[in-house]
Amino acid sequence: MVARQDAGPARVIAPPIPPQRERIPHLAALTGLRGVAAWFVVFYHARLSLAGWMPEAGIAVAAKGYLAVDVFFMLSGFVMWLNYGERLRAEGAAGAPAFWWRRLARIWPLHAAVLGAMVCFALLLLATGRDMANYPLAELPLHLLLVQNWGLTSALTWNHPAWSISTELAAYMMFPLAVVAVRWEAIRPWALIAGVVVAALVLHGMFTLAGAERLGDQIPRLGLARCVIQFGMGMALANLWLVWRDRRGMALACAAAGALVLACMVLLDGPETLFLPMAFAAILLALALDRGPVARSLSVRPLVWLGDASYATYLVHFPLLIALKLVAVDESLQIGPAVFAAYLLVLLALSGGLYRWLEKPAQKWLNARMPERVRPLPEGKAN
C-alpha cells in the first residue's frame, strides 16, 4: 500500500530488471493517491450517520468508498514490484524470508496495537454485560495472525477494515514466488495488457458465480481473490511502466483507455466487477506515467503526508468512529457537522502521531532485529 520507488533502465522492448534500483524515481503522486483513497474509506464508513445534513450527492459519492480498497490492492502490487522485484529476481526464493519479515514489520505492529485497544474495549463490554457479537473472542487469534479473511470466518468482526490487510498479507506471501516463477523481462507489453484483461475477466467470473454484483460484496468469501488478482494486475502494470515511462503520450493514452472503459460501463450499464478493475488499472498506470498537472496536484506535500499516514488512518478510523458514536451520538446514530469535523481532526492528528511514533519506530526496530538465518535484502528505501 505504499508508493515510494526508485528506477529502471530507459526505453526497452520488454520489461527489464532495473540494474540500479536507485534510478527508479519516487512516484509521489501514488503516495498522494493513497492518501486520498484512505480518506474516501473514512467517509464510506461514516456516510450513513451523515445523512441528516450531507447532500444526497455527497452520500452517493461516499457510498462508493469501498472501491478505494481496489485501488490499494493494485497500488500494492505495483509498488511491491518496483521496490522488491529486482531484489527478488536477483536472490531467487532465498530472498523471500527477508521480504516477508520486512512486510510484517511494516503492517503488523500498528495492527496489533489497534487490535489490542479493541480487545480492551471488548472486555469492557463483556464486564458490563453488553453485546459482544461484533467481537468474538474465539476469532481473536485469527485476527492477531492477520489470517481472518483467508476463508476462515463468515463475517467481518473486530476492526472491520483490517480484512484487506489480511488479504494483502496473503498476496505478500505469494509475491516472491510469482516474481521468480515467471520471466517477466521476456513478456511483451501486449501480453502484459492481455494479462490484465484476463485477470479482470477471471475476477468478474468469480463474482458472477457467487452472485455478487459489486466489488464490495461478500467480503469474507471473495475478498481474498479480489485482493490477490488485483495485486497481480498491479505487478503487470509495474512492468508496463518500466517499458513506457520514457514514451511521450503513453500517460494520455492510458487515461483515454480508462475513460473509455468507464464510458462503456455507464452506457452499457455494465457490471462494475468487470469494468472497474480494468478502468482502475488504466488510470493508475496513466497517473504513474504522468508528469503533468494531475500528477503534480497529487504530489503536493499535504497529500503526500496523508499518503504516508494513510495506513494509520485506515486502521484507526473505524474503532474511533465506534467510540464517537458511543459518547457523542444519540439513538438516531446521526453525527452532526461540528462533531464530525472534530472527529476528522482527531483522526488526522491520531494518524500522524501513530505513523511517527509507533508505526515507523516499530518497523525500524523489527527490521534491525531480523534473525540472522533470514537472509537480508540489500539496503534500500523500505516502504
Coordinates of C-alpha atoms in Angstrom, one line a residue:
M1 CA 0.0 0.0 0.0
V2 CA 2.9 2.4 -0.1
A3 CA 4.3 4.3 -3.0
R4 CA 7.9 5.2 -3.0
Q5 CA 10.1 3.9 -5.8
D6 CA 13.5 4.4 -7.4
A7 CA 14.2 3.2 -11.2
G8 CA 15.0 1.1 -14.1
P9 CA 16.6 1.5 -17.4
A10 CA 15.5 3.6 -20.2
R11 CA 13.2 2.6 -23.1
V12 CA 13.3 -1.0 -24.0
I13 CA 11.2 -3.5 -25.9
A14 CA 10.3 -5.8 -23.0
P15 CA 10.1 -5.1 -19.2
P16 CA 13.7 -5.2 -17.8
I17 CA 15.1 -5.9 -14.4
P18 CA 16.5 -2.5 -13.4
P19 CA 20.3 -2.7 -12.9
Q20 CA 20.3 0.1 -10.4
R21 CA 17.4 0.5 -8.0
E22 CA 18.3 4.0 -7.0
R23 CA 17.4 5.1 -10.5
I24 CA 13.7 4.4 -10.1
P25 CA 12.1 7.8 -9.3
H26 CA 9.9 8.4 -6.3
L27 CA 6.3 8.5 -7.7
A28 CA 4.9 11.0 -5.2
A29 CA 1.6 11.1 -7.0
L30 CA 0.9 7.5 -6.0
T31 CA 1.5 8.3 -2.4
G32 CA -0.9 11.2 -2.7
L33 CA -3.4 8.9 -4.3
R34 CA -3.2 6.5 -1.4
G35 CA -3.9 9.3 1.0
V36 CA -7.0 10.4 -0.9
A37 CA -8.2 6.8 -1.1
A38 CA -7.8 6.2 2.6
W39 CA -10.0 9.2 3.4
F40 CA -12.5 8.0 0.9
V41 CA -12.9 4.9 3.0
V42 CA -13.3 7.1 6.1
F43 CA -16.3 8.8 4.5
Y44 CA -17.7 5.5 3.3
H45 CA -17.9 4.1 6.8
A46 CA -19.4 7.3 8.2
R47 CA -21.8 8.1 5.4
L48 CA -25.0 6.6 7.0
S49 CA -24.5 8.8 10.1
L50 CA -24.2 12.0 8.0
A51 CA -27.5 11.7 6.1
G52 CA -29.1 14.4 8.3
W53 CA -27.0 17.2 6.8
M54 CA -24.8 16.0 3.9
P55 CA -26.3 16.4 0.4
E56 CA -27.6 13.3 -1.3
A57 CA -24.9 13.6 -3.9
G58 CA -22.2 13.6 -1.3
I59 CA -23.7 10.5 0.4
A60 CA -23.9 8.8 -3.1
V61 CA -20.2 9.6 -3.7
A62 CA -19.2 8.4 -0.2
A63 CA -21.2 5.2 -0.8
K64 CA -18.6 4.2 -3.4
G65 CA -15.8 4.5 -1.0
Y66 CA -15.4 0.7 -0.8
L67 CA -13.8 0.9 -4.2
A68 CA -10.8 2.6 -2.7
V69 CA -9.7 -0.8 -1.4
D70 CA -9.4 -2.0 -5.0
V71 CA -7.0 1.0 -5.7
F72 CA -5.0 -0.1 -2.7
F73 CA -4.6 -3.6 -4.0
M74 CA -3.4 -2.6 -7.4
L75 CA -1.1 0.1 -5.8
S76 CA 0.4 -2.6 -3.6
G77 CA 1.2 -4.9 -6.5
F78 CA 2.7 -2.0 -8.5
V79 CA 4.8 -0.7 -5.6
M80 CA 6.0 -4.1 -4.4
W81 CA 7.3 -4.9 -7.9
L82 CA 9.2 -1.6 -8.2
N83 CA 10.6 -1.8 -4.6
Y84 CA 11.4 -5.6 -4.4
G85 CA 11.0 -7.2 -7.8
E86 CA 14.7 -6.6 -8.8
R87 CA 16.0 -7.8 -5.5
L88 CA 13.9 -11.0 -5.5
R89 CA 14.8 -11.7 -9.1
A90 CA 18.5 -11.5 -8.2
E91 CA 18.2 -13.5 -4.9
G92 CA 15.6 -16.0 -6.0
A93 CA 13.4 -17.8 -3.5
A94 CA 16.2 -17.4 -0.9
G95 CA 15.2 -13.7 -0.6
A96 CA 11.6 -14.5 0.3
P97 CA 12.0 -14.8 4.1
A98 CA 13.6 -11.3 4.4
F99 CA 10.9 -9.8 2.2
W100 CA 8.2 -11.4 4.4
W101 CA 9.9 -10.2 7.5
R102 CA 10.0 -6.6 6.2
R103 CA 6.4 -6.7 5.2
L104 CA 5.3 -8.0 8.6
A105 CA 7.4 -5.3 10.2
R106 CA 5.5 -2.8 8.1
I107 CA 2.0 -3.9 8.7
W108 CA 1.8 -5.9 11.9
P109 CA 2.8 -3.6 14.8
L110 CA 0.1 -1.0 14.2
H111 CA -2.5 -3.6 13.5
A112 CA -1.6 -5.4 16.8
A113 CA -1.8 -2.1 18.7
V114 CA -5.2 -1.2 17.3
L115 CA -6.5 -4.7 17.9
G116 CA -5.2 -4.6 21.4
A117 CA -7.1 -1.4 22.1
M118 CA -10.2 -3.1 20.7
V119 CA -9.7 -6.1 23.0
C120 CA -9.7 -3.8 26.0
F121 CA -12.9 -2.2 24.7
A122 CA -14.5 -5.7 24.2
L123 CA -13.5 -6.8 27.7
L124 CA -15.2 -3.6 29.0
L125 CA -18.4 -4.6 27.1
L126 CA -18.2 -8.1 28.5
A127 CA -17.7 -6.8 32.0
T128 CA -20.8 -4.6 31.7
G129 CA -23.0 -7.3 30.2
R130 CA -23.2 -5.6 26.8
D131 CA -23.5 -7.1 23.3
M132 CA -20.2 -8.8 22.2
A133 CA -21.5 -10.1 18.8
N134 CA -19.0 -8.0 16.8
Y135 CA -16.1 -9.1 19.0
P136 CA -16.0 -12.9 19.1
L137 CA -13.2 -13.9 21.3
A138 CA -12.9 -17.3 19.6
E139 CA -11.8 -15.5 16.4
L140 CA -9.3 -13.3 18.1
P141 CA -6.3 -15.5 17.2
L142 CA -7.1 -15.3 13.5
H143 CA -7.2 -11.5 13.7
L144 CA -4.0 -11.4 15.6
L145 CA -2.3 -13.5 13.0
L146 CA -3.9 -11.5 10.2
V147 CA -5.5 -14.5 8.5
Q148 CA -9.1 -13.7 9.4
N149 CA -10.1 -13.1 5.7
W150 CA -8.5 -16.2 4.3
G151 CA -11.8 -18.0 4.1
L152 CA -11.7 -18.8 7.9
T153 CA -14.5 -16.5 9.0
S154 CA -18.0 -15.9 7.8
A155 CA -18.4 -12.2 8.8
L156 CA -16.4 -9.0 9.3
T157 CA -15.7 -8.6 13.0
W158 CA -13.3 -6.7 15.3
N159 CA -11.6 -4.0 13.2
H160 CA -13.6 -4.4 10.0
P161 CA -11.1 -2.6 7.6
A162 CA -8.3 -5.0 8.7
W163 CA -9.8 -7.6 6.4
S164 CA -8.0 -6.1 3.4
I165 CA -4.7 -6.1 5.4
S166 CA -5.3 -9.8 6.0
T167 CA -5.7 -10.5 2.2
E168 CA -2.7 -8.3 1.4
L169 CA -0.6 -10.5 3.7
A170 CA -1.6 -13.4 1.6
A171 CA -0.6 -11.5 -1.6
Y172 CA 2.8 -10.8 0.1
M173 CA 3.3 -14.5 0.8
M174 CA 2.7 -15.3 -2.9
F175 CA 4.7 -12.3 -4.3
P176 CA 8.2 -13.7 -4.2
L177 CA 7.1 -17.0 -5.8
A178 CA 5.3 -15.0 -8.6
V179 CA 8.5 -12.9 -9.2
V180 CA 10.8 -15.8 -9.6
A181 CA 8.4 -18.2 -11.3
V182 CA 7.9 -16.1 -14.4
R183 CA 10.4 -14.5 -16.8
W184 CA 8.8 -11.1 -16.5
E185 CA 11.6 -9.4 -18.6
A186 CA 10.6 -11.5 -21.6
I187 CA 6.9 -10.6 -21.5
R188 CA 5.9 -8.2 -24.3
P189 CA 3.7 -5.2 -23.4
W190 CA 0.7 -6.6 -25.4
A191 CA 0.9 -9.8 -23.4
L192 CA 1.0 -7.8 -20.1
I193 CA -2.1 -5.9 -21.2
A194 CA -3.8 -9.1 -22.1
G195 CA -2.9 -10.5 -18.7
V196 CA -4.5 -7.5 -17.0
V197 CA -7.7 -8.0 -19.1
V198 CA -7.8 -11.7 -18.4
A199 CA -7.3 -11.1 -14.7
A200 CA -10.3 -8.7 -14.7
L201 CA -12.3 -11.3 -16.6
V202 CA -11.4 -14.0 -14.0
L203 CA -12.3 -11.7 -11.1
H204 CA -15.7 -10.9 -12.8
G205 CA -16.3 -14.6 -13.3
M206 CA -15.7 -15.4 -9.7
F207 CA -18.1 -12.6 -8.5
T208 CA -20.7 -13.6 -11.1
L209 CA -20.6 -17.3 -10.0
A210 CA -21.0 -16.1 -6.4
G211 CA -24.0 -13.9 -7.3
A212 CA -22.1 -10.8 -6.3
E213 CA -22.8 -7.6 -8.3
R214 CA -20.4 -5.2 -6.5
L215 CA -16.7 -5.5 -5.7
G216 CA -17.6 -4.8 -2.1
D217 CA -20.0 -7.8 -1.8
Q218 CA -19.3 -11.0 0.2
I219 CA -16.0 -9.8 1.5
P220 CA -15.3 -12.9 3.8
R221 CA -15.9 -15.1 0.8
L222 CA -14.5 -13.1 -2.1
G223 CA -12.1 -10.6 -0.5
L224 CA -9.1 -12.8 -0.8
A225 CA -9.5 -13.4 -4.6
R226 CA -10.3 -9.7 -5.0
C227 CA -7.0 -8.7 -3.4
V228 CA -4.7 -11.3 -5.0
I229 CA -6.0 -10.9 -8.5
Q230 CA -5.8 -7.1 -8.4
F231 CA -2.4 -7.3 -6.7
G232 CA -1.2 -9.3 -9.7
M233 CA -2.7 -6.7 -12.0
G234 CA -0.6 -4.1 -10.2
M235 CA 2.6 -6.2 -10.8
A236 CA 1.8 -6.3 -14.6
L237 CA 1.2 -2.6 -14.5
A238 CA 4.6 -2.0 -12.9
N239 CA 6.3 -3.9 -15.7
L240 CA 4.4 -1.9 -18.3
W241 CA 5.5 1.3 -16.5
L242 CA 9.1 0.2 -16.9
V243 CA 8.7 -0.1 -20.6
W244 CA 6.6 3.0 -21.2
R245 CA 7.9 5.5 -18.7
D246 CA 10.0 7.4 -21.2
R247 CA 7.5 7.3 -24.0
R248 CA 5.6 10.6 -24.5
G249 CA 1.9 10.3 -24.8
M250 CA 1.5 7.0 -23.0
A251 CA 0.0 8.6 -20.0
L252 CA -2.6 10.3 -22.1
A253 CA -3.3 7.0 -24.0
C254 CA -3.8 5.1 -20.7
A255 CA -6.0 7.8 -19.3
A256 CA -8.1 7.7 -22.5
A257 CA -8.4 3.9 -22.2
G258 CA -9.6 4.2 -18.6
A259 CA -12.1 6.9 -19.6
L260 CA -13.3 4.7 -22.5
V261 CA -13.9 1.7 -20.2
L262 CA -15.8 3.9 -17.7
A263 CA -17.9 5.3 -20.5
C264 CA -18.7 1.8 -21.7
M265 CA -19.7 0.8 -18.2
V266 CA -22.1 3.7 -17.9
L267 CA -23.6 3.5 -21.4
L268 CA -24.0 -0.3 -21.4
D269 CA -24.9 -0.4 -17.7
G270 CA -22.0 -2.9 -17.4
P271 CA -21.1 -4.7 -14.2
E272 CA -18.6 -2.9 -12.0
T273 CA -16.9 -6.2 -11.2
L274 CA -15.7 -6.3 -14.8
F275 CA -15.3 -2.7 -15.9
L276 CA -13.9 -1.0 -12.8
P277 CA -10.8 -3.2 -12.3
M278 CA -9.8 -2.5 -15.9
A279 CA -10.6 1.2 -15.6
F280 CA -8.6 1.5 -12.4
A281 CA -5.7 -0.3 -14.0
A282 CA -5.6 2.1 -16.9
I283 CA -6.0 5.2 -14.7
L284 CA -3.3 4.0 -12.2
L285 CA -0.8 3.4 -15.0
A286 CA -1.7 6.8 -16.5
L287 CA -1.1 8.5 -13.2
A288 CA 2.3 6.7 -12.7
L289 CA 3.3 7.8 -16.2
D290 CA 2.0 11.3 -16.0
R291 CA 4.4 14.3 -15.4
G292 CA 1.7 16.9 -15.9
P293 CA -0.7 18.9 -13.7
V294 CA -2.7 15.8 -12.5
A295 CA 0.4 14.1 -11.1
R296 CA 1.7 17.4 -9.7
S297 CA -1.6 18.0 -7.9
L298 CA -1.4 14.7 -6.1
S299 CA 2.3 15.2 -5.3
V300 CA 1.8 18.3 -3.1
R301 CA 3.2 17.9 0.3
P302 CA -0.1 17.8 2.3
L303 CA -1.4 14.9 0.1
V304 CA 1.9 13.1 0.3
W305 CA 1.8 13.4 4.1
L306 CA -1.7 12.0 4.1
G307 CA -0.4 9.1 2.0
D308 CA 2.4 8.4 4.4
A309 CA 0.0 8.3 7.3
S310 CA -2.7 6.5 5.3
Y311 CA -2.1 3.1 6.9
A312 CA -2.7 4.5 10.3
T313 CA -5.8 6.4 9.1
Y314 CA -7.2 3.2 7.5
L315 CA -6.7 1.1 10.6
V316 CA -7.8 3.5 13.3
H317 CA -10.7 5.4 11.7
F318 CA -13.2 2.5 12.3
P319 CA -12.7 2.0 16.0
L320 CA -12.5 5.7 16.5
L321 CA -15.9 6.1 14.8
I322 CA -17.4 3.4 17.1
A323 CA -16.1 5.3 20.1
L324 CA -17.5 8.6 18.7
K325 CA -21.0 7.0 18.3
L326 CA -20.9 5.7 21.9
V327 CA -20.0 9.1 23.5
A328 CA -21.5 11.7 21.2
V329 CA -24.4 10.2 19.3
D330 CA -28.0 9.6 20.3
E331 CA -30.2 6.7 19.3
S332 CA -30.6 8.1 15.8
L333 CA -26.9 7.4 15.2
Q334 CA -26.6 10.7 13.3
I335 CA -23.4 12.7 13.6
G336 CA -23.8 16.5 13.4
P337 CA -21.4 18.5 11.2
A338 CA -19.5 20.1 14.2
V339 CA -19.0 16.7 15.8
F340 CA -17.9 15.1 12.6
A341 CA -15.4 17.9 11.9
A342 CA -14.0 17.2 15.4
Y343 CA -13.8 13.5 14.6
L344 CA -11.9 14.3 11.4
L345 CA -9.4 16.5 13.2
V346 CA -8.8 13.9 15.9
L347 CA -8.4 11.2 13.3
L348 CA -5.9 13.4 11.4
A349 CA -3.8 14.0 14.5
L350 CA -4.0 10.4 15.6
S351 CA -3.0 9.2 12.2
G352 CA 0.1 11.4 12.2
G353 CA 1.0 10.5 15.7
L354 CA 0.7 6.8 15.2
Y355 CA 2.7 7.0 12.0
R356 CA 5.5 8.9 13.5
W357 CA 5.7 7.5 17.0
L358 CA 4.5 3.9 16.6
E359 CA 4.4 2.6 13.1
K360 CA 7.8 3.8 11.8
P361 CA 9.8 3.2 15.0
A362 CA 8.3 -0.3 15.4
Q363 CA 9.1 -1.1 11.8
K364 CA 12.7 0.1 12.2
W365 CA 13.1 -1.8 15.5
L366 CA 11.9 -5.1 14.0
N367 CA 13.9 -4.7 10.8
A368 CA 17.0 -4.1 12.9
R369 CA 16.3 -7.4 14.7
M370 CA 15.8 -9.6 11.6
P371 CA 17.1 -13.1 12.6
E372 CA 20.5 -14.0 11.1
R373 CA 19.0 -17.1 9.4
V374 CA 16.8 -14.8 7.4
R375 CA 18.8 -13.5 4.5
P376 CA 18.6 -9.7 4.5
L377 CA 17.7 -7.9 1.3
P378 CA 20.1 -5.2 0.1
E379 CA 19.7 -1.9 1.8
G380 CA 17.1 0.3 0.2
K381 CA 14.3 2.6 0.9
A382 CA 11.9 0.5 3.0
N383 CA 8.3 1.2 2.3

